[in-house]
Short mmCIF file of C-alpha atoms (C1' of nucleotides) in Angstrom, two decimals:
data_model
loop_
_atom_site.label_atom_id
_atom_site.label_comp_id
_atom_site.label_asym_id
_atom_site.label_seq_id
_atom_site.Cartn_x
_atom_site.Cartn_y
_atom_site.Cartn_z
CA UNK A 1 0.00 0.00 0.00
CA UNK A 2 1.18 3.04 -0.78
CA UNK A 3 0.77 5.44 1.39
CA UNK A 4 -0.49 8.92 1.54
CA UNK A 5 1.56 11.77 0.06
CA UNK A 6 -0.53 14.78 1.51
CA UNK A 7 -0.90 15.15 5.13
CA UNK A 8 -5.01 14.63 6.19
CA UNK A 9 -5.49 16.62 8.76
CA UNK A 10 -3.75 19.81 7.17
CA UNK A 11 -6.20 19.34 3.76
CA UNK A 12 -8.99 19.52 5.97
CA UNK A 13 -7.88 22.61 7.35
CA UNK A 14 -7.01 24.25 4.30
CA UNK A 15 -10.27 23.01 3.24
CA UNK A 16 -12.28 24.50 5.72
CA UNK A 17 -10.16 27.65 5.58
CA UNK A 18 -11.36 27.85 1.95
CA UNK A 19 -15.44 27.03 2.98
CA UNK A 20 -15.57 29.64 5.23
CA UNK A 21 -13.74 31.86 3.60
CA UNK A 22 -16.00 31.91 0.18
CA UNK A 23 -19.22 29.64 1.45
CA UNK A 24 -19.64 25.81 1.09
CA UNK A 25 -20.89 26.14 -2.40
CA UNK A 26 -18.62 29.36 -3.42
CA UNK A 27 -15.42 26.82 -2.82
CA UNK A 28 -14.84 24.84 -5.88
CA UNK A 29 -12.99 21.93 -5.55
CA UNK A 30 -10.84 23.28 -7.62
CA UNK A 31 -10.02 25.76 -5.29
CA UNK A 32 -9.11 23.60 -2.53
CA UNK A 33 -7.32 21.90 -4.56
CA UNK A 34 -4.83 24.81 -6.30
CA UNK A 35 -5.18 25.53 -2.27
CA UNK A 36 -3.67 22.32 -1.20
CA UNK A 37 -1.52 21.37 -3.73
CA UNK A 38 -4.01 17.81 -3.96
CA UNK A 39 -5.24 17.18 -7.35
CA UNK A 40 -9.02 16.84 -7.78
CA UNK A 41 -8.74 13.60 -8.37
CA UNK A 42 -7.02 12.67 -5.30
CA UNK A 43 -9.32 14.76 -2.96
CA UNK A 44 -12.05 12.83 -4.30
CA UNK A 45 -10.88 9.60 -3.70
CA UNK A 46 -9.21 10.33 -0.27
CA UNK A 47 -13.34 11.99 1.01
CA UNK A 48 -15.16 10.84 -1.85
CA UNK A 49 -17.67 14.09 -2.25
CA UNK A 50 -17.51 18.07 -1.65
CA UNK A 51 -20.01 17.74 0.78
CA UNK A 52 -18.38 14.86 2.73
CA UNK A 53 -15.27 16.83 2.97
CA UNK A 54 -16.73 19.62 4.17
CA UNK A 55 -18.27 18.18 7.36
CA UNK A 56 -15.18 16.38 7.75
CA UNK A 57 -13.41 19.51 7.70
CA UNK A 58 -16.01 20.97 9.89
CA UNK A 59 -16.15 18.00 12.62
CA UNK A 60 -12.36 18.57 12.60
CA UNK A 61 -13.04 22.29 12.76
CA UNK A 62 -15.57 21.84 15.77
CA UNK A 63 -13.47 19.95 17.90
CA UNK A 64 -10.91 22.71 18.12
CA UNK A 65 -13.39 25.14 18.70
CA UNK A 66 -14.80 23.05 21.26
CA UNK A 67 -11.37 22.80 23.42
CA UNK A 68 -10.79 26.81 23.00
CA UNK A 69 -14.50 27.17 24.33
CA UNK A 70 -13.96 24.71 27.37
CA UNK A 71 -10.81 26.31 28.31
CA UNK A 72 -12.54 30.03 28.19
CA UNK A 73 -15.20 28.75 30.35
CA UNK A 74 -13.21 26.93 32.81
CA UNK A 75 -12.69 29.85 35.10
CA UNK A 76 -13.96 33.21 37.18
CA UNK A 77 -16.97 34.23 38.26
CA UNK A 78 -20.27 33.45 36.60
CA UNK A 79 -20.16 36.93 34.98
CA UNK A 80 -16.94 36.70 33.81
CA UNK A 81 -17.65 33.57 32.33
CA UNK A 82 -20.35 34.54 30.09
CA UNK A 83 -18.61 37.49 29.10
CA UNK A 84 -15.51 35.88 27.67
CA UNK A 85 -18.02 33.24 25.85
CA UNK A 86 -19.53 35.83 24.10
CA UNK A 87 -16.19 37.48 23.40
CA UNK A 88 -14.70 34.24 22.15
CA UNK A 89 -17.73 33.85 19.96
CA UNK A 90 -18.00 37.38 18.41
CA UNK A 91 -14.17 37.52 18.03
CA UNK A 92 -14.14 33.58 16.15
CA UNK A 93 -16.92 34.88 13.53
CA UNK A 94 -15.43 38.44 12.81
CA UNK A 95 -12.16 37.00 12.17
CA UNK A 96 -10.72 37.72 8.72
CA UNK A 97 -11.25 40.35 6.62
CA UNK A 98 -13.95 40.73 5.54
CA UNK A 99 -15.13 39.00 8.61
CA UNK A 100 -15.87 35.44 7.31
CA UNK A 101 -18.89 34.94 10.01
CA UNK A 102 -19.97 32.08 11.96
CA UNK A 103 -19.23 28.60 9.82
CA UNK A 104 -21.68 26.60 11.61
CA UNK A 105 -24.21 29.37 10.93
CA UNK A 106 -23.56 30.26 7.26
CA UNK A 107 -23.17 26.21 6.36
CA UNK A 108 -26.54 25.71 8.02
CA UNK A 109 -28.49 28.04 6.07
CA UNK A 110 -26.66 27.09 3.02
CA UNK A 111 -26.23 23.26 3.13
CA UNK A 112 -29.94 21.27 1.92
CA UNK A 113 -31.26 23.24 -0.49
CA UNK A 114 -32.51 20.63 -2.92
CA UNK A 115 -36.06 20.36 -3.61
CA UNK A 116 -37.93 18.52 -1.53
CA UNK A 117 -35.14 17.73 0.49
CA UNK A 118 -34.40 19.50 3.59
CA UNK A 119 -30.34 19.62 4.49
CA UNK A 120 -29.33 15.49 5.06
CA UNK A 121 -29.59 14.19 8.00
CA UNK A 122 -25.74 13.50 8.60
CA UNK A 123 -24.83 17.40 7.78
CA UNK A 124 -27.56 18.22 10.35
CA UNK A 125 -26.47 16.34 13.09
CA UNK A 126 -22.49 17.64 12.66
CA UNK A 127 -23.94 21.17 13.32
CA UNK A 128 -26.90 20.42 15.83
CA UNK A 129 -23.81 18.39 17.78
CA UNK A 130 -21.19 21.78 18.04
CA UNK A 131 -24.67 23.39 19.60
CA UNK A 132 -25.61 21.20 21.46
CA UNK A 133 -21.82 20.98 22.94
CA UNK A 134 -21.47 24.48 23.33
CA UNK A 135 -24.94 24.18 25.12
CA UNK A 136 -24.07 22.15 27.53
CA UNK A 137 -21.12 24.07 28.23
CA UNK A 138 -22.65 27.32 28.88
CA UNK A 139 -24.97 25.39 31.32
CA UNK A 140 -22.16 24.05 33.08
CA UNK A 141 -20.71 27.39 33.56
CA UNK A 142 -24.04 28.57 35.00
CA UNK A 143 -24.62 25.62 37.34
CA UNK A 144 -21.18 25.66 38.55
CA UNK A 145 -21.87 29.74 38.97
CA UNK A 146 -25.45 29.34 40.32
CA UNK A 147 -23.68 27.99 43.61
CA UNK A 148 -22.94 30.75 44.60
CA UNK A 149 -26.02 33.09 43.99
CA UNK A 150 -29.32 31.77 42.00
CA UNK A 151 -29.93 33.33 38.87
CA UNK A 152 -32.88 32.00 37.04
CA UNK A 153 -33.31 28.60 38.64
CA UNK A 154 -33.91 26.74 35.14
CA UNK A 155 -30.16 26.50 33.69
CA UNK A 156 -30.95 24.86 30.52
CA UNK A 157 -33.62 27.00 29.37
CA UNK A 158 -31.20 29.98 30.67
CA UNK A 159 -28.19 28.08 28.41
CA UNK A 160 -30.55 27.55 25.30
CA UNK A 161 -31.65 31.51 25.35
CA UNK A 162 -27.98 32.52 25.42
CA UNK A 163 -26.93 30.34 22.41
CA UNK A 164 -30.11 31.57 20.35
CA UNK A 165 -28.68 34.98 21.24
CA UNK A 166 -25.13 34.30 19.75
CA UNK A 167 -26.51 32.54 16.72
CA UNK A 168 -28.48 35.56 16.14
CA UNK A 169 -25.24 37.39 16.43
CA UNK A 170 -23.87 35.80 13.95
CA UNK A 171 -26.95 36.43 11.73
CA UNK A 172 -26.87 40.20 12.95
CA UNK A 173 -22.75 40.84 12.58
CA UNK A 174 -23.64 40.12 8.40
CA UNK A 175 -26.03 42.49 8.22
CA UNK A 176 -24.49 45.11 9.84
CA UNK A 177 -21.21 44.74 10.16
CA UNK A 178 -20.89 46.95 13.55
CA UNK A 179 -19.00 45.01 16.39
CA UNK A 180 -20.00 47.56 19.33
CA UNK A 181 -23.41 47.09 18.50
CA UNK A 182 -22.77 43.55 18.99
CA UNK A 183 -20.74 43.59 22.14
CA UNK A 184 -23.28 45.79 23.70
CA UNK A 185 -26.63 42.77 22.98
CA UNK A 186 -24.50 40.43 24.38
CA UNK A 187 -23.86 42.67 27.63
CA UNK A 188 -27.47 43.20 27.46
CA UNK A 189 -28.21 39.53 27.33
CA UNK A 190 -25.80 39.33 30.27
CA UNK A 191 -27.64 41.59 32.18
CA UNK A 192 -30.90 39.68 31.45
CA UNK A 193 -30.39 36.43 32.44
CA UNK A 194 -28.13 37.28 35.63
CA UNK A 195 -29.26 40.22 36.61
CA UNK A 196 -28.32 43.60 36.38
CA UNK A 197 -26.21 43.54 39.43
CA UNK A 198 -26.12 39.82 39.72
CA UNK A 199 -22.52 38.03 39.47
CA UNK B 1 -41.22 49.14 -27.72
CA UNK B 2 -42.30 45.73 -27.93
CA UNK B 3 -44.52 44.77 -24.42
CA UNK B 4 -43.29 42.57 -21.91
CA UNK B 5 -44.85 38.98 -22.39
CA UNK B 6 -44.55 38.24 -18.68
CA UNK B 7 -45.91 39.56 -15.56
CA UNK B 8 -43.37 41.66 -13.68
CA UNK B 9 -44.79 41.41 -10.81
CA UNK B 10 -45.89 37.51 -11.07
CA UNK B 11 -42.16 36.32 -11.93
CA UNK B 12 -40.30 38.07 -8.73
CA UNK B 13 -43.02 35.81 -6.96
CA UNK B 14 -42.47 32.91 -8.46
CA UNK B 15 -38.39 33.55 -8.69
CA UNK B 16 -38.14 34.26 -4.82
CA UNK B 17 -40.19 30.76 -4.48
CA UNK B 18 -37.49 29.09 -5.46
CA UNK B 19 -34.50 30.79 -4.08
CA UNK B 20 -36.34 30.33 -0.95
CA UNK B 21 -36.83 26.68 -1.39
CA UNK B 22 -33.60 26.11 -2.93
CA UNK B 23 -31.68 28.94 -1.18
CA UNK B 24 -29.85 31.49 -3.31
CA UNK B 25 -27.40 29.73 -5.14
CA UNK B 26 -28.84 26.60 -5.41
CA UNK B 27 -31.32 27.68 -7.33
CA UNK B 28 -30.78 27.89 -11.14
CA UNK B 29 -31.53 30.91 -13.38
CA UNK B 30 -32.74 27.74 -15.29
CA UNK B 31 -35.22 26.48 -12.61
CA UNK B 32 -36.56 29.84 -12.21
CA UNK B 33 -37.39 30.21 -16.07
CA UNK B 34 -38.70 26.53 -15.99
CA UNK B 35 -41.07 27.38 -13.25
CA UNK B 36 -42.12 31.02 -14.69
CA UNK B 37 -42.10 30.09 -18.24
CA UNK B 38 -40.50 32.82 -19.27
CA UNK B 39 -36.83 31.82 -20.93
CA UNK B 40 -33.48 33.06 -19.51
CA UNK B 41 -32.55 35.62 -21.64
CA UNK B 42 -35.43 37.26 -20.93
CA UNK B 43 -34.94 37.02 -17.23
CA UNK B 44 -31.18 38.23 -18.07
CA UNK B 45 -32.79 41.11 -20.05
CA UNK B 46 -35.38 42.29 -17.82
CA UNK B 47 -33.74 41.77 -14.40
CA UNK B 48 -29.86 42.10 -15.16
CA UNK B 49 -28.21 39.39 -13.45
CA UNK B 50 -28.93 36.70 -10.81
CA UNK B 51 -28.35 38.64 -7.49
CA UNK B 52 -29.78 41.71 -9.18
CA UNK B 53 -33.04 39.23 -9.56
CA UNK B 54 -32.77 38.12 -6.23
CA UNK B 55 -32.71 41.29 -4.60
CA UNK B 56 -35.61 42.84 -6.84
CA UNK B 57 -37.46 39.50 -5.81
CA UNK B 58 -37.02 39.88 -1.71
CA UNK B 59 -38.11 43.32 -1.73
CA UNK B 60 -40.50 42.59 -2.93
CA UNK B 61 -40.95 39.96 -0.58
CA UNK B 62 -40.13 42.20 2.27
CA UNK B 63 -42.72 44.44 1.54
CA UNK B 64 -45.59 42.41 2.16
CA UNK B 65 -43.89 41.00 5.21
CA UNK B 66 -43.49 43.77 6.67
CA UNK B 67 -47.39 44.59 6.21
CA UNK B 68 -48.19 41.44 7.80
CA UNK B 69 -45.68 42.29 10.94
CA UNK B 70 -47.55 45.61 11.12
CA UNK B 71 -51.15 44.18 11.24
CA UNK B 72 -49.83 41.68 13.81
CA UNK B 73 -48.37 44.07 16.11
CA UNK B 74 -50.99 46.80 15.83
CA UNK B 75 -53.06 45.29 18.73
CA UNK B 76 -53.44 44.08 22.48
CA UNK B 77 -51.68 43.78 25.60
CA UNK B 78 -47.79 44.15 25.09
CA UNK B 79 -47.21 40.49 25.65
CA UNK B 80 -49.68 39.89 23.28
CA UNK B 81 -48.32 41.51 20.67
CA UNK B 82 -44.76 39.81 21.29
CA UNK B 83 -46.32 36.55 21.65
CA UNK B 84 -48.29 36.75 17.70
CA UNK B 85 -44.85 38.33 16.77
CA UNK B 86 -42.92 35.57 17.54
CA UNK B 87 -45.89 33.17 16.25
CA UNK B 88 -45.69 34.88 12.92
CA UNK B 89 -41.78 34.86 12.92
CA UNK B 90 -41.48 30.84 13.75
CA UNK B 91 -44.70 30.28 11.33
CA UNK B 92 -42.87 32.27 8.35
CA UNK B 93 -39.44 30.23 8.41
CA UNK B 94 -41.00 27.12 9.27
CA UNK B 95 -43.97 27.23 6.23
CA UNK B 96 -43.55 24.66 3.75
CA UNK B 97 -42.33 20.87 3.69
CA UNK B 98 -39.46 20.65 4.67
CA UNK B 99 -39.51 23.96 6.44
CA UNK B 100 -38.00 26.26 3.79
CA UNK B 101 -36.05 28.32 7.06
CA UNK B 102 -35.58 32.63 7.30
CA UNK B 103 -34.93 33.97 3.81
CA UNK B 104 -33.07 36.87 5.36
CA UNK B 105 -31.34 34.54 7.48
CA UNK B 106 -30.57 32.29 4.56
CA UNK B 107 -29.68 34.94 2.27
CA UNK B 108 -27.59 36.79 4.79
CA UNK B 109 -25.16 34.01 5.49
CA UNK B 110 -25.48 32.50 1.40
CA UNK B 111 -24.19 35.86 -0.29
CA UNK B 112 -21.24 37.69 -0.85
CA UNK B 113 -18.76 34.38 -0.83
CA UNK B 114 -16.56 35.66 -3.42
CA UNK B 115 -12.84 35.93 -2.19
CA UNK B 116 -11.61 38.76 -0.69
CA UNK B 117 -15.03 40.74 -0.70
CA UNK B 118 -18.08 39.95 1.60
CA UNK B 119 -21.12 40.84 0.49
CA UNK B 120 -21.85 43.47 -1.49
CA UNK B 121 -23.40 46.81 -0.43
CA UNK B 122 -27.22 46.65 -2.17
CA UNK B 123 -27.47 43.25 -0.96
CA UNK B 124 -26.44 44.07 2.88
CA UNK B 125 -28.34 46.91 3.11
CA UNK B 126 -31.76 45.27 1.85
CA UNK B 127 -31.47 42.48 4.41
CA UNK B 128 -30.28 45.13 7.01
CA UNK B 129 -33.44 47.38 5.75
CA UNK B 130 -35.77 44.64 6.87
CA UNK B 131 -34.24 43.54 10.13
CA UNK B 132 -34.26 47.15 10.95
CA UNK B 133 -37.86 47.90 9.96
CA UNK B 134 -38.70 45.18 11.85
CA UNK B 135 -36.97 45.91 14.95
CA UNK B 136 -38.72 49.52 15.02
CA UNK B 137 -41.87 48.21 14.90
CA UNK B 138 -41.07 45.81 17.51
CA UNK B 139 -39.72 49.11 19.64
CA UNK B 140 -42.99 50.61 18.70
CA UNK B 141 -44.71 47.95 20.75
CA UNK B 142 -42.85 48.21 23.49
CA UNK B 143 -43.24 51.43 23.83
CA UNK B 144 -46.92 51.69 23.23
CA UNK B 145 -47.07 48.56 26.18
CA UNK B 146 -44.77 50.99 28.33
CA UNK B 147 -47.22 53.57 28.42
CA UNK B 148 -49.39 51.27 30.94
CA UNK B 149 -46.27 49.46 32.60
CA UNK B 150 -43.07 49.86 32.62
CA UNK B 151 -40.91 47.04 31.64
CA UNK B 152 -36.87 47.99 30.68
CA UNK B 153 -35.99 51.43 30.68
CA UNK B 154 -34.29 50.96 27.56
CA UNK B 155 -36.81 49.52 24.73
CA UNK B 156 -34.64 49.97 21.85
CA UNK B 157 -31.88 47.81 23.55
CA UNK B 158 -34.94 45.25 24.46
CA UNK B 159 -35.92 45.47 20.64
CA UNK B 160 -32.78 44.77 19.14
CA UNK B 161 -32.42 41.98 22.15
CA UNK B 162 -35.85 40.45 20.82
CA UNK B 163 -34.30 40.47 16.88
CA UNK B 164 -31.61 38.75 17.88
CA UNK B 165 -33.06 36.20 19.35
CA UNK B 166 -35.48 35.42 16.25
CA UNK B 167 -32.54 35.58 14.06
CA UNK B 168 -31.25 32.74 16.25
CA UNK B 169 -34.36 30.68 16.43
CA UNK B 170 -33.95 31.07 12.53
CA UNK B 171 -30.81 29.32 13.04
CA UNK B 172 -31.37 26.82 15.83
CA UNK B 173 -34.94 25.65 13.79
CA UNK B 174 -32.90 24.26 11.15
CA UNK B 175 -29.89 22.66 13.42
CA UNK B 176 -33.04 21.01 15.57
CA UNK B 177 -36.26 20.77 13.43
CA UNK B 178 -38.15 21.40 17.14
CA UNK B 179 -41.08 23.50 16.65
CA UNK B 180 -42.23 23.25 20.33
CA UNK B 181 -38.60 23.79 21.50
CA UNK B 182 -38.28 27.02 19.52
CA UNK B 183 -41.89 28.29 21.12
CA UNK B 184 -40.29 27.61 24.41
CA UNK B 185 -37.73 29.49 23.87
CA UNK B 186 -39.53 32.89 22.47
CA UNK B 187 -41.71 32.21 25.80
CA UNK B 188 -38.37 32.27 28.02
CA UNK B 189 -37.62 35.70 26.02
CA UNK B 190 -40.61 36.89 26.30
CA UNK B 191 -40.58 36.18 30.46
CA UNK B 192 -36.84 37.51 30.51
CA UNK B 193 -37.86 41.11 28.58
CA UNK B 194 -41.30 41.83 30.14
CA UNK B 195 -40.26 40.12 33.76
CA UNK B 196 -42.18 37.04 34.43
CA UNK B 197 -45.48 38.10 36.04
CA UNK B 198 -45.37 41.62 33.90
CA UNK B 199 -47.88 42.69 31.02
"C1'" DG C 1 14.41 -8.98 -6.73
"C1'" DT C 2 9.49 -9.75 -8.05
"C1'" DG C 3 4.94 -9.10 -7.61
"C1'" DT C 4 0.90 -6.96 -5.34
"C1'" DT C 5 -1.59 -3.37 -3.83
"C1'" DT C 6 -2.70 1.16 -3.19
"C1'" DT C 7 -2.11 5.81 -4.21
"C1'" DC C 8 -1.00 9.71 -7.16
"C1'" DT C 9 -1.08 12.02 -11.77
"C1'" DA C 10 -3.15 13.52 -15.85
"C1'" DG C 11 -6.55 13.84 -18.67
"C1'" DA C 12 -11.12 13.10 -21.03
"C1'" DC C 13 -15.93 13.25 -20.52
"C1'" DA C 14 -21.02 14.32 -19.55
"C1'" DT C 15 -23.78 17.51 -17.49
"C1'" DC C 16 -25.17 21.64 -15.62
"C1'" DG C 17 -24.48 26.45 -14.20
"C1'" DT C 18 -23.82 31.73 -15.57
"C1'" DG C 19 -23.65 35.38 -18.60
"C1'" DT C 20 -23.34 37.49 -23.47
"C1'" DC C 21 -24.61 38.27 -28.07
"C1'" DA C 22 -26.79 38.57 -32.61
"C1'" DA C 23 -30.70 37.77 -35.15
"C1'" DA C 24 -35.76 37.28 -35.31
"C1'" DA C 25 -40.24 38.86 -33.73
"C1'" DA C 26 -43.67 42.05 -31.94
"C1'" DC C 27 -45.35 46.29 -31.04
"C1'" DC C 28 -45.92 51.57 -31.68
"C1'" DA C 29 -45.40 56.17 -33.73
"C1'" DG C 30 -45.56 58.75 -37.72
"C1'" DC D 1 -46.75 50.92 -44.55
"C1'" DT D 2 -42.34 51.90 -42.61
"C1'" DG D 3 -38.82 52.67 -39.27
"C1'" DG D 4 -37.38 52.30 -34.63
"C1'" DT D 5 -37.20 50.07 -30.32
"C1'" DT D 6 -37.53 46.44 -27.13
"C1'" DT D 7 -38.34 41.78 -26.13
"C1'" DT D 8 -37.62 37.17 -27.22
"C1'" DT D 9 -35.02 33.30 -28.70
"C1'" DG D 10 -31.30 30.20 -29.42
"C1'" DA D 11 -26.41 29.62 -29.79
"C1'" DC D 12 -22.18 30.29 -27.68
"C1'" DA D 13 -18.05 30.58 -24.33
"C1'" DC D 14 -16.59 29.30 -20.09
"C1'" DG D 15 -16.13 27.13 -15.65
"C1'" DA D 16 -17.90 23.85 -12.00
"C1'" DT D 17 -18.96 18.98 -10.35
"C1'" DG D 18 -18.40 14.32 -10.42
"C1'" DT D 19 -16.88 9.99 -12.80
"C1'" DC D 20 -13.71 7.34 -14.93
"C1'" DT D 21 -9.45 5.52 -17.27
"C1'" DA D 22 -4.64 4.41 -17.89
"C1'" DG D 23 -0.26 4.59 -16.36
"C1'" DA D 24 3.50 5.83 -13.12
"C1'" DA D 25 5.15 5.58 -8.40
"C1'" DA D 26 5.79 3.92 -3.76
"C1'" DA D 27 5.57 0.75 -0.03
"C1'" DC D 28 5.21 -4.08 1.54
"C1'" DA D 29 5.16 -9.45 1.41
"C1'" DC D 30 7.64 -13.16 -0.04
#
DNA sequence: GTGTTTTCTAGACATCGTGTCAAAAACCAG
DNA sequence: CTGGTTTTTGACACGATGTCTAGAAAACAC
């Protein structure tokens, strides 16, 4: 067997640095592979379709996100906590210039648009999962915080409303393109769900 | 001057039909004259290009929504009129089978993929045009609720807090496919914004 | 070494997308 | 009826996806 002459794990980055760059359908495979230095050929046969290396590229994608995210999370007070999430958030989908917005956000709106077909199920469950994660992570942060001083007293709902808010962020950063705007929702979200004075 | 054969009026319908079904780019100048019977060139001809076509066809689309949003809002107890908006916001992105998702939302996060430049300025500012329209009217509610209760202090910050969180559910419906959990969630808002015993 | 197996290269191909253009057709003014 | 103008129509150039073929190249088993 021969074996590979391109290292995986880096074509999946470049990959996904060329998705979210121009969109999953604006990056040709053609692109990734001038990009990459892979021939077409060889891309396919290595992950068999565009969309198939895109999630792979994304999966790969969402576990680093997920360790930077656990790490911000991991310490201060409740407050604090939330504060750097959102900061990590807004600052990951206005990186790049332009700002190439959130991936998960901009490949779930654009992935499944066949007729009669809604996005497949495999494609939604890679994104749904990084949610999910992040979900639970934020919920975490506000049970560990709610022991010392009750904020809401239903944590998941609580977790759920503040990763609507940072999807609609995302949504809301493309549209207007004004970062202080943005930083000042999230504080406002902050103050919502803890509490203007709360910790 | 030789007439127009087709309906002007008839074929922005029937061509923003299928760029919401299909989302922006995956639907084909091609589809859109198949389903319109009118041929390409003619679409070419009368509308200029693609994205020129697709912008042409959401304002027109945000035009009527927006008269909807306004007949919705005009009326009732303050969270009344955030409850139907929400209803009407989850209703509109979930219509159709599967649900077809938020064409601003979708067309925010599908356009301007082109290296180096995000999206371009007509295109930004119509979805920004509706999200703001929509936000004011929103603000208009709250402050015609305030009048008899207060509930904020600060309703354009609760208005834009209330868009973002749409935008989100716009995101989170197609991740999760939950209608109930997305009502739950506008409910929590709803609680969080007014206070949870207020009007 | 010799073969086997797998990968890479290089290219052709069918099909579909966008966008342009020139010629034909349809209307209207005079 | 005639000329002018705009729409319509069909052909074209070009690039994208995805498949496939044939041969060269690299590791491994024996």
């Amino acid at each position: 067997m021969r074996p590979r002459e391109f290292d995986h794990d880096e074509v999946l980055r470049i990959a996904f640095d060329q998705f979210w760059r121009k969109g999953v359908r604006g990056a040709s495979l053609s692109d990734i592979a001038r990009a990459s230095g892979v021939q077409r050929g060889s891309l396919y046969n290595a992950f068999g379709s565009k969309e198939a290396l895109f999630l792979q590229a994304y999966e790969r994608y969402a576990g680093d996100y997920l360790l930077a995210l656990q790490k911000t999370l991991a310490t201060g007070s409740l407050r604090k906590r939330l504060t750097s999430f959102f900061d990590l958030t807004i600052t990951n989908f206005r990186s790049g210039s332009p700002p190439r917005g959130c991936p998960t956000t901009r490949g779930l709106m654009e992935l499944g648009a066949v007729e009669g077909e809604g996005l497949d199920e495999d494609a939604r469950e890679a994104f749904a999962n990084l949610i999910s994660r992040i979900a639970a992570l934020v919920q975490d942060a506000l049970e560990a915080g709610a022991a010392r001083g009750e904020f809401s007293g239903d944590p998941a709902a609580a977790a759920l409303h503040i990763i609507t808010v940072t999807r609609g962020l995302a949504v809301l950063e493309r549209a207007f393109d004004e970062e202080p705007q943005l930083r000042k929702i999230a504080a406002h979200t902050i103050d919502l769900v803890l509490g203007k004075g709360g910790r």
